[in-house]
Short mmCIF file of C-alpha atoms and ligand atoms in Angstrom, two decimals:
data_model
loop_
_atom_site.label_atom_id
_atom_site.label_comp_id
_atom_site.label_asym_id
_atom_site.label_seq_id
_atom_site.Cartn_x
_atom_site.Cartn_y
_atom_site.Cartn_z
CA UNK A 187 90.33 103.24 122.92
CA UNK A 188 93.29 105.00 121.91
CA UNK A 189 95.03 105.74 118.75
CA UNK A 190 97.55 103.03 117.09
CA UNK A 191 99.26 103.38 114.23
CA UNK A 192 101.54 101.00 112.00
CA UNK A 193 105.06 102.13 112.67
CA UNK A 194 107.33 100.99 109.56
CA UNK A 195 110.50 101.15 111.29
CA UNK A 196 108.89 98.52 113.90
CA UNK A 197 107.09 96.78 111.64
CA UNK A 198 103.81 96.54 114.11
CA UNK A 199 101.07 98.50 115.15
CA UNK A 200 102.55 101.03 118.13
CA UNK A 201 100.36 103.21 120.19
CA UNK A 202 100.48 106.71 119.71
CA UNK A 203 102.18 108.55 122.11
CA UNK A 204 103.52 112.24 121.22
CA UNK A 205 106.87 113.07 123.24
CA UNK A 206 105.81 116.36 124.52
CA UNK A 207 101.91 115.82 125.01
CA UNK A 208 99.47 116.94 123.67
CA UNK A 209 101.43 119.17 121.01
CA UNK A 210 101.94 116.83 117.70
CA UNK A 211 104.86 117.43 115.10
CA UNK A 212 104.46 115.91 111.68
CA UNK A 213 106.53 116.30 109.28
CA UNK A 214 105.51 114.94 105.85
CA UNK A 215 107.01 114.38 102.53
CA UNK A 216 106.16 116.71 100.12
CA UNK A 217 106.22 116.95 96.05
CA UNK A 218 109.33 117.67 93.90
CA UNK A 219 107.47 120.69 91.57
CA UNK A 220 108.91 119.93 88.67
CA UNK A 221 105.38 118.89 87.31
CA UNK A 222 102.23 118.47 88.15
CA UNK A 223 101.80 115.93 91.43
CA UNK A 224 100.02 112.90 89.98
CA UNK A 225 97.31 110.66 92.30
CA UNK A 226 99.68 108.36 93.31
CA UNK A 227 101.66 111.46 94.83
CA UNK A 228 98.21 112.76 96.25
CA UNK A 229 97.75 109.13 98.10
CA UNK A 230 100.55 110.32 100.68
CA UNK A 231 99.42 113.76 100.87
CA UNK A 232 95.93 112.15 101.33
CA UNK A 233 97.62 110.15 104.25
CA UNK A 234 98.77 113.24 105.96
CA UNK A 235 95.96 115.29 105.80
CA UNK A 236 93.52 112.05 107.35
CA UNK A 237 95.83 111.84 109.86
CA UNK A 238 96.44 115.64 110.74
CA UNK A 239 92.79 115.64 110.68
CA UNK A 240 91.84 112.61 112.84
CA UNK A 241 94.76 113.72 115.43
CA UNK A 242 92.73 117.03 115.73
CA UNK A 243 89.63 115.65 115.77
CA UNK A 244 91.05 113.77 118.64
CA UNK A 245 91.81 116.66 120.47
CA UNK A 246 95.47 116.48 119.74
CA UNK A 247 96.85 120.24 118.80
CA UNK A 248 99.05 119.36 115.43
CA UNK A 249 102.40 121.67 114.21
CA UNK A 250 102.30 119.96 110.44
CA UNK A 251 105.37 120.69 108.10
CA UNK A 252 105.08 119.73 103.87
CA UNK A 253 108.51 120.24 102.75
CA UNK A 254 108.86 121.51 99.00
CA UNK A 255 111.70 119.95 96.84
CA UNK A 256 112.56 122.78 94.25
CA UNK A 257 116.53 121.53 94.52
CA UNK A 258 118.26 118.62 94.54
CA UNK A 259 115.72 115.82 94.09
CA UNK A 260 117.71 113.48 91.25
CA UNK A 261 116.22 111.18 88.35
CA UNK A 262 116.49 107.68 87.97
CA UNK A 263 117.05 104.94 90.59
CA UNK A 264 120.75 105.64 90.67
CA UNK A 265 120.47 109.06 92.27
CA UNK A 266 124.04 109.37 91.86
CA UNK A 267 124.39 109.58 88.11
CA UNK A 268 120.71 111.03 87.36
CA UNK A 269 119.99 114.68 86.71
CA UNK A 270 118.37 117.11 89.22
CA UNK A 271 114.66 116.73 88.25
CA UNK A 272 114.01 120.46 88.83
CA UNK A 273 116.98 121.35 86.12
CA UNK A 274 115.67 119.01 83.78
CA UNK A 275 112.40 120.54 83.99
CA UNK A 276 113.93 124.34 83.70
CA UNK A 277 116.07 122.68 80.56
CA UNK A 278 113.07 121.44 78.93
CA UNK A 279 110.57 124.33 79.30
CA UNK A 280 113.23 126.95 78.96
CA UNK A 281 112.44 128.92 82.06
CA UNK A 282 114.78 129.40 85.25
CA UNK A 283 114.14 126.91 88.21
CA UNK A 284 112.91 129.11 90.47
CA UNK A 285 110.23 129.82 87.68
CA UNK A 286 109.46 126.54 87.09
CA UNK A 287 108.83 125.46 90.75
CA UNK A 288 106.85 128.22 91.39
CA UNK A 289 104.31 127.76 89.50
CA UNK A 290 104.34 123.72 90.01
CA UNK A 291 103.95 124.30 93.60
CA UNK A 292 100.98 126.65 92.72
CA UNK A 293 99.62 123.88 90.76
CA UNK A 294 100.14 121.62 93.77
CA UNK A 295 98.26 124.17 96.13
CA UNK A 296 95.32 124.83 93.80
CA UNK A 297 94.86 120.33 93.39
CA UNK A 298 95.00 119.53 97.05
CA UNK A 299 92.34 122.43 97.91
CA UNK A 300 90.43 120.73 95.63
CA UNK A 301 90.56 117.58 97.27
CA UNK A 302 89.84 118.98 100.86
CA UNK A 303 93.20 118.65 101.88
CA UNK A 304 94.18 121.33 105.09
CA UNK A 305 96.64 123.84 104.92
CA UNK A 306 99.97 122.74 106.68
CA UNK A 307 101.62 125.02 109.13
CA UNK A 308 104.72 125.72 106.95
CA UNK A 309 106.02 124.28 103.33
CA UNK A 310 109.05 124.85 103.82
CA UNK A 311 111.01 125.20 100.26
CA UNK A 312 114.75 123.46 99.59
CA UNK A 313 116.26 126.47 98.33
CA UNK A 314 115.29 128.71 100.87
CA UNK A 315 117.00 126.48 103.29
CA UNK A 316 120.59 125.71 101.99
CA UNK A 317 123.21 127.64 104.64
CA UNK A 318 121.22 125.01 107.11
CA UNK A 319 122.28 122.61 105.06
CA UNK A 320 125.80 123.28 104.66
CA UNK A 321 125.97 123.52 107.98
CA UNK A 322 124.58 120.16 108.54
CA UNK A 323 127.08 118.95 106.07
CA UNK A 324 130.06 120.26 108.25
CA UNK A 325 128.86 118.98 111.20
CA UNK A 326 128.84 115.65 109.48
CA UNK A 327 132.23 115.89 108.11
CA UNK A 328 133.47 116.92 111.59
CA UNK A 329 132.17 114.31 113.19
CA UNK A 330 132.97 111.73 110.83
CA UNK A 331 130.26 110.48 109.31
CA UNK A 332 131.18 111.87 105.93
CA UNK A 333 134.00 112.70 103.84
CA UNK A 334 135.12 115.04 100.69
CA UNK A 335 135.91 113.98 98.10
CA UNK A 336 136.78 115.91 94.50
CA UNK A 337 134.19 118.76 95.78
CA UNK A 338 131.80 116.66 96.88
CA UNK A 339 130.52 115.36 100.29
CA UNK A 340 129.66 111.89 100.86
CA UNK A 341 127.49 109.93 104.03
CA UNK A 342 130.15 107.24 105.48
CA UNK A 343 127.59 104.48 105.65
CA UNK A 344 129.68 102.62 107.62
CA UNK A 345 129.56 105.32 110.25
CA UNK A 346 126.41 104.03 110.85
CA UNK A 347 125.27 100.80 111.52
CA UNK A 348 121.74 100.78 112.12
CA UNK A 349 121.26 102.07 108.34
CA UNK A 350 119.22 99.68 106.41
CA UNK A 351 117.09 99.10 109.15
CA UNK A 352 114.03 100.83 108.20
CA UNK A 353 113.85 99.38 104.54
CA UNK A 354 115.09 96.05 106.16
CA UNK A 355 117.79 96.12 103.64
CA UNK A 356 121.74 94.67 105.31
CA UNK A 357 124.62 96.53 104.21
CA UNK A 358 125.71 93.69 102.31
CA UNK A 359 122.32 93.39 100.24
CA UNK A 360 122.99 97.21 99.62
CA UNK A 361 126.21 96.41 98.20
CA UNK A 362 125.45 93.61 96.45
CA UNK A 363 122.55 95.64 95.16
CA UNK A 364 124.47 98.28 94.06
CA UNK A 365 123.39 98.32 90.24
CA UNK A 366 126.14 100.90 88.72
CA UNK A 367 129.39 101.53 88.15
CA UNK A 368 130.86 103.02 91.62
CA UNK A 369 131.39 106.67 91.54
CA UNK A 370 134.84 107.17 91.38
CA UNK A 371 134.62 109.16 94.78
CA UNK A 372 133.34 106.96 96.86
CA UNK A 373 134.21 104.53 98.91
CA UNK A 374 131.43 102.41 99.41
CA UNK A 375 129.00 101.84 96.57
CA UNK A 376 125.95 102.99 99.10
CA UNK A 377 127.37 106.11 100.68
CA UNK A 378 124.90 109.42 99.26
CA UNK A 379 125.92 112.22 98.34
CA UNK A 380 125.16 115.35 100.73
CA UNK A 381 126.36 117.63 98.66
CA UNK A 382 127.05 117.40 94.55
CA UNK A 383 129.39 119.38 92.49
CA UNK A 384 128.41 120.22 89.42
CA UNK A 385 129.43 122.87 87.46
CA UNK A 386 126.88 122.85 84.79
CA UNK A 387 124.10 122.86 87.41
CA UNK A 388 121.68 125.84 87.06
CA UNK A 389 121.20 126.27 90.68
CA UNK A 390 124.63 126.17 92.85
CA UNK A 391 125.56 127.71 96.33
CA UNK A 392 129.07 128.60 97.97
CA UNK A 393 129.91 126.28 100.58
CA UNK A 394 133.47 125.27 102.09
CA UNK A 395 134.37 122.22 99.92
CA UNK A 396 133.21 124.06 96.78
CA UNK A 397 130.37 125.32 94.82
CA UNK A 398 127.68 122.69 93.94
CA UNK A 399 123.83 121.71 95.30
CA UNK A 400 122.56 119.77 98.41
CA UNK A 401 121.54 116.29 98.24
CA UNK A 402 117.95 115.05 98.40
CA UNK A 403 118.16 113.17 101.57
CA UNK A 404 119.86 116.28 103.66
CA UNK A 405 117.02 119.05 102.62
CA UNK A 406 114.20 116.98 104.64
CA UNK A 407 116.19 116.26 107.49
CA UNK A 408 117.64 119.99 108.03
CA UNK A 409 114.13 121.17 107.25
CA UNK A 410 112.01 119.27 109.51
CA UNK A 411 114.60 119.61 112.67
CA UNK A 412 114.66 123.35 111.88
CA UNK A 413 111.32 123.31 112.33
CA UNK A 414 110.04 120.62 114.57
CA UNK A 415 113.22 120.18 116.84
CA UNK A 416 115.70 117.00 116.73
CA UNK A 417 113.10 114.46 117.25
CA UNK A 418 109.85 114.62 115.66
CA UNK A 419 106.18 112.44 116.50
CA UNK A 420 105.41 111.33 112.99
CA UNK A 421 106.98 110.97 109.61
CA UNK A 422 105.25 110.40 106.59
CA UNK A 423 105.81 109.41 103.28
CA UNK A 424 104.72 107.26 99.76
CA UNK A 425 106.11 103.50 100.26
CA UNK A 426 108.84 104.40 97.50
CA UNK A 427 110.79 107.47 100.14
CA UNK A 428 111.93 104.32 102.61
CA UNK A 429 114.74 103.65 100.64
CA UNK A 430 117.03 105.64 99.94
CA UNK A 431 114.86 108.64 101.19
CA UNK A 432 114.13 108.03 104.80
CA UNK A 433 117.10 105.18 105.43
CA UNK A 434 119.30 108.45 104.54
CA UNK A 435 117.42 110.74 106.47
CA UNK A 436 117.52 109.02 109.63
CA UNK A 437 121.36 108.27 109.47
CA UNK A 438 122.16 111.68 109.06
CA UNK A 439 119.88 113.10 111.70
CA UNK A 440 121.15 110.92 114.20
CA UNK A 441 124.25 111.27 113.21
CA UNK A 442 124.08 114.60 114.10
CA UNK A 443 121.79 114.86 117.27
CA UNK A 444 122.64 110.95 118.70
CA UNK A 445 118.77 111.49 119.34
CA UNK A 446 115.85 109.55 118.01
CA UNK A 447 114.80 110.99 114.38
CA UNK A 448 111.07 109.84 114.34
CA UNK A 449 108.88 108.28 117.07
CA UNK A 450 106.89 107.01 113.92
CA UNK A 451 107.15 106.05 110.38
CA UNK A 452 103.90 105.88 108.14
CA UNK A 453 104.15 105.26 104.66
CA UNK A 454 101.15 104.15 101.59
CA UNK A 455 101.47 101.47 99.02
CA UNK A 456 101.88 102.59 95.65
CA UNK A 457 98.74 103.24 93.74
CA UNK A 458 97.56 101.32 90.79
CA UNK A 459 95.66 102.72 88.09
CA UNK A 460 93.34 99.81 86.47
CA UNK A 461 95.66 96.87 88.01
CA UNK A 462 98.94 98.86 86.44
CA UNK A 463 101.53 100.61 87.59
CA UNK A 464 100.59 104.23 86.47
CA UNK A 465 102.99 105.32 83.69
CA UNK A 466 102.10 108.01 81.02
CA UNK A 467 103.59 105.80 78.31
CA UNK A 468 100.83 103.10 79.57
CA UNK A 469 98.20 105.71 79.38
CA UNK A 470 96.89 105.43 82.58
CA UNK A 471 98.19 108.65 84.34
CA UNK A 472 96.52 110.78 86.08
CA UNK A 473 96.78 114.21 87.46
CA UNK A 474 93.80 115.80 89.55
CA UNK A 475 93.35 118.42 86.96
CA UNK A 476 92.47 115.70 84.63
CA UNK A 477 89.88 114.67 86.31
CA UNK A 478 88.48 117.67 87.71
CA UNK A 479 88.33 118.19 83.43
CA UNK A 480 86.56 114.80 83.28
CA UNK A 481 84.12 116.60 85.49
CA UNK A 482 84.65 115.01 88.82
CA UNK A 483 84.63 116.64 91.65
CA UNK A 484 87.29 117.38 94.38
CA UNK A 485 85.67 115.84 97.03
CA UNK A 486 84.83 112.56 94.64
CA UNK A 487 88.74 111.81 94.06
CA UNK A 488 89.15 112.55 97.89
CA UNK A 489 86.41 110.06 98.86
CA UNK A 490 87.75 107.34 96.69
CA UNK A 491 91.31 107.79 97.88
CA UNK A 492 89.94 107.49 101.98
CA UNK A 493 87.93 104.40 101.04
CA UNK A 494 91.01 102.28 100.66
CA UNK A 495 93.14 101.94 103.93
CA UNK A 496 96.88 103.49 103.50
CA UNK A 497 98.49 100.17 103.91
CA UNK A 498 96.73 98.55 101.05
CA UNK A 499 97.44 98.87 97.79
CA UNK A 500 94.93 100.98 96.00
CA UNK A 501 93.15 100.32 92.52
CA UNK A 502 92.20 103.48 91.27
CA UNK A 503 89.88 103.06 88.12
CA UNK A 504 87.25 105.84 86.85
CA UNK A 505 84.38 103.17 87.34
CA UNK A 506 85.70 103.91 91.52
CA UNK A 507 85.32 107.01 90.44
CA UNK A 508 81.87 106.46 89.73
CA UNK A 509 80.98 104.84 92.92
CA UNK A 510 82.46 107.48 95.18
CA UNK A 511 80.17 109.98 93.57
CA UNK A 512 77.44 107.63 93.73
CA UNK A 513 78.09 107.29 97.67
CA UNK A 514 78.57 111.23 97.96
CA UNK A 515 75.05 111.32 96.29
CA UNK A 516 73.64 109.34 98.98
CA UNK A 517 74.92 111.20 101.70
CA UNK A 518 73.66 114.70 99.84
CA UNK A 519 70.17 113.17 99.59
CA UNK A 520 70.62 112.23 103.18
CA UNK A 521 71.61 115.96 104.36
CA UNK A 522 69.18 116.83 102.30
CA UNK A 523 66.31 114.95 104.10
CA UNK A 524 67.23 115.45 107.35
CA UNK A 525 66.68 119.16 106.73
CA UNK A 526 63.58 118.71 105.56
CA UNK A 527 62.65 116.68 108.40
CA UNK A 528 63.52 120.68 109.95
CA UNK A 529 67.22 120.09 111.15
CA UNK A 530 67.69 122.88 109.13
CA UNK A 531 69.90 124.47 112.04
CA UNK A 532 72.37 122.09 114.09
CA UNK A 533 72.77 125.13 116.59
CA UNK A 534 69.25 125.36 117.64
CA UNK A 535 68.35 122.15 119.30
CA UNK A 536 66.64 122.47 122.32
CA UNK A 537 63.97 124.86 120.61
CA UNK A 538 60.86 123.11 119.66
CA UNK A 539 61.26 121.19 123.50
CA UNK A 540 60.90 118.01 121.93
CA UNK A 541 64.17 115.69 122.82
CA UNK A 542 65.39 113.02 119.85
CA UNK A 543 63.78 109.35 120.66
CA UNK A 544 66.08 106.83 122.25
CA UNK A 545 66.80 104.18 119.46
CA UNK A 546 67.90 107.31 117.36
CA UNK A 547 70.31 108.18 120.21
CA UNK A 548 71.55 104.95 120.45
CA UNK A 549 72.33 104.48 116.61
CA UNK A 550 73.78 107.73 116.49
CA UNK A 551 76.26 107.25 119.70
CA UNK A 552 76.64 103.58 117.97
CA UNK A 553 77.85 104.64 114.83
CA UNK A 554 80.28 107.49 116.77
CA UNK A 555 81.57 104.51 118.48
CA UNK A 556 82.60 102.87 115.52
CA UNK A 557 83.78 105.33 113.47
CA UNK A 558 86.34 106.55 116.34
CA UNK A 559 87.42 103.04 116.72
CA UNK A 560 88.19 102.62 112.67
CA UNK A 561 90.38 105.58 112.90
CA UNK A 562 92.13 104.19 116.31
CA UNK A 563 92.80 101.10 114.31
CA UNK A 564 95.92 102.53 112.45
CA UNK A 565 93.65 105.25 110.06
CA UNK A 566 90.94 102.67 109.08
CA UNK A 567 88.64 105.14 106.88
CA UNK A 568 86.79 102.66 105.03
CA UNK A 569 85.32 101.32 108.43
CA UNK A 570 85.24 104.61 109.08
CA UNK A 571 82.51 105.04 106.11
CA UNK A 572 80.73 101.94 106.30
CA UNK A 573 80.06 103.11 110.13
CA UNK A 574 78.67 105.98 108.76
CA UNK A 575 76.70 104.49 106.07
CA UNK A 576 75.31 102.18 108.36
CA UNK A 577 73.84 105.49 110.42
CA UNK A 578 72.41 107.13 107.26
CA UNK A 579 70.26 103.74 106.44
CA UNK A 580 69.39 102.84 109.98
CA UNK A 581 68.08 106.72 110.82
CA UNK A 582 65.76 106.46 106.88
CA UNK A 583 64.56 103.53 108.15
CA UNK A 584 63.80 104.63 111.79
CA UNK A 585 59.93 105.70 112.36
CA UNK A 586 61.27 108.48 114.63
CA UNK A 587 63.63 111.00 112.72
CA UNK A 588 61.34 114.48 113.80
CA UNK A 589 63.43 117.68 114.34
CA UNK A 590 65.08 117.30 117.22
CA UNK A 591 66.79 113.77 115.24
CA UNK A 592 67.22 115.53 112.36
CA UNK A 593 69.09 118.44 113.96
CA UNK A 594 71.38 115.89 115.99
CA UNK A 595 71.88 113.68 113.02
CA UNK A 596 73.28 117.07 110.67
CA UNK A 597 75.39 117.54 114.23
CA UNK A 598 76.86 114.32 114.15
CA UNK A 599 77.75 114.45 110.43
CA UNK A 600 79.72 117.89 110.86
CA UNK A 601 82.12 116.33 113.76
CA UNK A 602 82.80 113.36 111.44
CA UNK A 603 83.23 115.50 108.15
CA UNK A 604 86.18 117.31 110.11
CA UNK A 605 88.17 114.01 109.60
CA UNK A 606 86.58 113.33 106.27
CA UNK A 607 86.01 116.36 104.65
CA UNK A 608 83.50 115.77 102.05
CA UNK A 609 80.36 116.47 102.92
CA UNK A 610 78.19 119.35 101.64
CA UNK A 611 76.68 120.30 105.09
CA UNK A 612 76.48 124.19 104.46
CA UNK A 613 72.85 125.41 104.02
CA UNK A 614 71.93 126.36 100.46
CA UNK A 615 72.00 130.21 99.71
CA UNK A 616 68.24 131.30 100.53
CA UNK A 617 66.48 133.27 98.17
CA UNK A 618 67.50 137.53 98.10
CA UNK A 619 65.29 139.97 100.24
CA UNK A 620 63.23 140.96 97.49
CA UNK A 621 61.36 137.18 97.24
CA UNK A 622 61.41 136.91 100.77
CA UNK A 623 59.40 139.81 101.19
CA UNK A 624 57.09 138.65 98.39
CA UNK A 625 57.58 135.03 100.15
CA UNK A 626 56.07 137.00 103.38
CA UNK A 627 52.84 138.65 101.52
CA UNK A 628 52.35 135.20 100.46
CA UNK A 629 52.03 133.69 103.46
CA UNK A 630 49.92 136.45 104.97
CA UNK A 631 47.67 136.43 101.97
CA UNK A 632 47.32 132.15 102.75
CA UNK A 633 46.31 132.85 106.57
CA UNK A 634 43.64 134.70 104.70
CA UNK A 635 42.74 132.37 102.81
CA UNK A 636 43.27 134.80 99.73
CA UNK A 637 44.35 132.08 97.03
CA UNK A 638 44.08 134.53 94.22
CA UNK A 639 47.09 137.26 96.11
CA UNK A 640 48.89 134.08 97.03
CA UNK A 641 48.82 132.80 93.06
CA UNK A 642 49.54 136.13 91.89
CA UNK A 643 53.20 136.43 94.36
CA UNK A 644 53.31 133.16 93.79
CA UNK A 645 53.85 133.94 89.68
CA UNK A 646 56.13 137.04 90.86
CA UNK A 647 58.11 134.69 92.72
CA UNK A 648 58.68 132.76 89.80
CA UNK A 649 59.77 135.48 87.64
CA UNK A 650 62.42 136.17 90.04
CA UNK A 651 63.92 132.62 89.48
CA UNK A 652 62.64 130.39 92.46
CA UNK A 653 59.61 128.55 92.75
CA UNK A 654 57.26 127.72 96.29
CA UNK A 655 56.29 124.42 97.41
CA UNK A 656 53.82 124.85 100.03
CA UNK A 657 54.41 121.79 102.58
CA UNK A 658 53.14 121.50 106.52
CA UNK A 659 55.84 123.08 108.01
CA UNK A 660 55.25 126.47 105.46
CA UNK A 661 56.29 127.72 102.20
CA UNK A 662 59.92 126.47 101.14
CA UNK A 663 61.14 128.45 98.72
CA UNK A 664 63.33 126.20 95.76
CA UNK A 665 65.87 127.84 93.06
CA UNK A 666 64.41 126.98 89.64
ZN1 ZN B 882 111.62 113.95 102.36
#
């Protein structure tokens, strides 16, 4: 079994194949911080991490890049007329850009730790990038495939005729398509800009044509080539980047390197929030600090975002909420068993000489099975769980879970939590030195058969703030 993913710009499941095995570069879109990233924006960033993850789980070393839009990224549909979202946030809260993206892109860092979600290799931010940019914009002009015009540069869509091709849009649906009035400048109704002038812009650079700000669709190209190279393993984005977003971004980059852009395009369906589109004016918008306030956890809004496969189109309601941590429950209770049963550590498995039964083995190497083929299948993580659910009710009901299971089982469950990443697996914190000494004349006192000394520390114990339940494998101490 190998890997396959859905490839957009093919439109059918390819298998993966990185150009320079095994090394993997991803580049993925990242958020515009001009606010706070909502869950539909965490749905593609949930995308990228499952598959950075799985790809390393595979044994695939990963180079993952999250670009940072603090420049350039326009409002409305028309990206022409519409106002650089980052300026309009600056406008609004009175603060500088820079200000204002910094700390939205804190904001972003501190919600996608808590949903689990890796640490890319770089985040690469616009504005640190621009003399790459103008330079990619010169190369352009020089070779054609854009022209000036009133201080500003324009793609030559023309120049280009595979563009449409990944949105499956034809040049003359674009055109007819073309909803406002034509920009003066241009000469076809489609061509982007690559670089605005604007005088009144808060954030402007020097470049030959005249002062002004890089388009959108230029800052993820420049970025990821900088720092992937001219042709890059996988691409990633939310279903709404295809078009303009990644059409643009593959015209120019080609444009400039006559190279493949991206050996493959993965993008998720739009989130709903109860059956709607989410809108704040509909009240149904949600950011994960709202519902880390609602008193979710992380790892709740990161289960229910896996349990729906990228390609579908997600329903996100608070009663999902309520399942996820209903499922996370399950598995606790299950981690929790299992190291009762004495799997308490994973590392120590040949000690008590006693090897795991055979129908055990063969459940657990089952369910491994499965759960590496629902990944292969193009990221399925909801097989992926229901494999693993499967394991947690088959081992309960098993007559045979003793130590040796139980240690394999909390094993098995930390290889698959590095793809799924939310499982509590760590070992509770074990009571201080002071009631583990007192925890130790207790259980000398016992082998006395001193029950009045063992009462007595047992009472001392309590004072301290845990409690003993005396079971046939010893004295487990318990936080009260
Ligand atoms: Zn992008």
């Amino acid at each position: 079994m190998a890997l396959v993913l859905h490839d957009t710009l093919e439109r059918r499941d390819l298998p993966f194949e990185p150009l320079e095995p095994p090394r993997v570069r991803m580049y993925n879109c990242g958020p515009t911080v001009y606010s706070y990233a909502h869950i539909g924006n965490f749905c593609a960033f949930m995308l990228a991490d499952l598959l950075r993850r799985t790809l390393e789980w595979e044994g695939y070393p990963v180079t993952q890049v999250m670009n940072i839009t603090d420049v350039g990224h326009l409002t409305e549909d028309d990206v022409e007329a519409g106002e650089d979202k980052l300026v309009a946030a600056a406008l609004r809260e009175g603060k500088p850009p820079r200000a204002v993206a910094d700390f939205y892109l804190e904001a972003f860092h501190q919600d996608r730790r808590a949903l689990g979600i890796l640490d890319a290799h770089h985040y690469p931010r616009a504005t640190d990038h621009v003399p790459g940019m103008v330079e990619a914009v010169r190369r352009l002009l020089e070779r054609g495939h854009a022209y000036e015009a009133q201080g500003e540069v324009y793609f030559d869509i023309t120049t280009f005729p595979a563009y449409g091709r990944l949105s499956g849009n034809t040049l003359d649906e674009l055109n007819a398509g073309a909803r406002v009035a034509v920009h003066a400048a241009k000469r076809n109704p489609r061509d982007f800009a690559l670089w605005k002038r604007d005088t009144r812009h808060l954030m402007q650079w020097d470049a030959p044509w005249g002062r002004g700000f890089p388009g959108w669709h230029i800052e993820c190209s420049v970025m990821s080539m900088a720092l992937l190279g001219e042709s890059l393993d996988i691409h990633t984005g939310g279903e709404d980047n295809i078009f303009p977003h990644h059409e643009s971004e593959i015209a120019q980059s080609e444009a400039l390197t006559g190279r493949p852009f991206v050996r493959h395009w993965l993008h998720t369906r739009h989130l709903l929030v109860d059956g709607r589109k989410m809108a704040k004016s509909a009240g149904n918008f949600h950011t994960v600090r709202d519902l880390l306030g609602r008193g979710h956890e992380g790892r709740t809004v990161r289960y229910l975002l896996l349990s729906t496969h990228y390609r579908q189109q997600q329903n996100f309601t608070l009663a999902g909420l309520d399942q996820a941590r209903a499922a996370l429950a399950r598995l606790d209770g299950f981690v929790a068993w299992l190291r009762e049963r004495g799997g308490e550590s994973p590392a120590a498995g040949a000690s008590t000489g006693h090897e795991a039964a055979a129908p055990f083995h063969a459940s657990l190497d089952e369910a491994g099975r499965r759960f590496r083929a629902a990944l292969d299948d193009d990221l399925n993580a909801s097989a992926a769980l229901a494999a693993l659910f499967d394991f947690v009710n088959a081992t309960y009901r098993g007559a045979d879970a003793g130590p040796a299971e139980a240690r394999a089982a909390l094993g098995f469950l930390g290889d698959l939590d590095r793809v799924l990443g939310v499982m509590r697996l760590e070992a509770p914190a074990g009571p201080p030195a002071e009631v583990r000494s007192l925890l130790a004349a207790r259980a000398e006192a016992r082998s006395r058969k001193d029950w009045a000394a063992s009462d007595r520390l047992r009472a001392r114990v309590r004072e301290m703030g845990w409690e003993v339940l005396d079971g046939p494998s010893g004295q487990r101490p318990r936080r009260l």
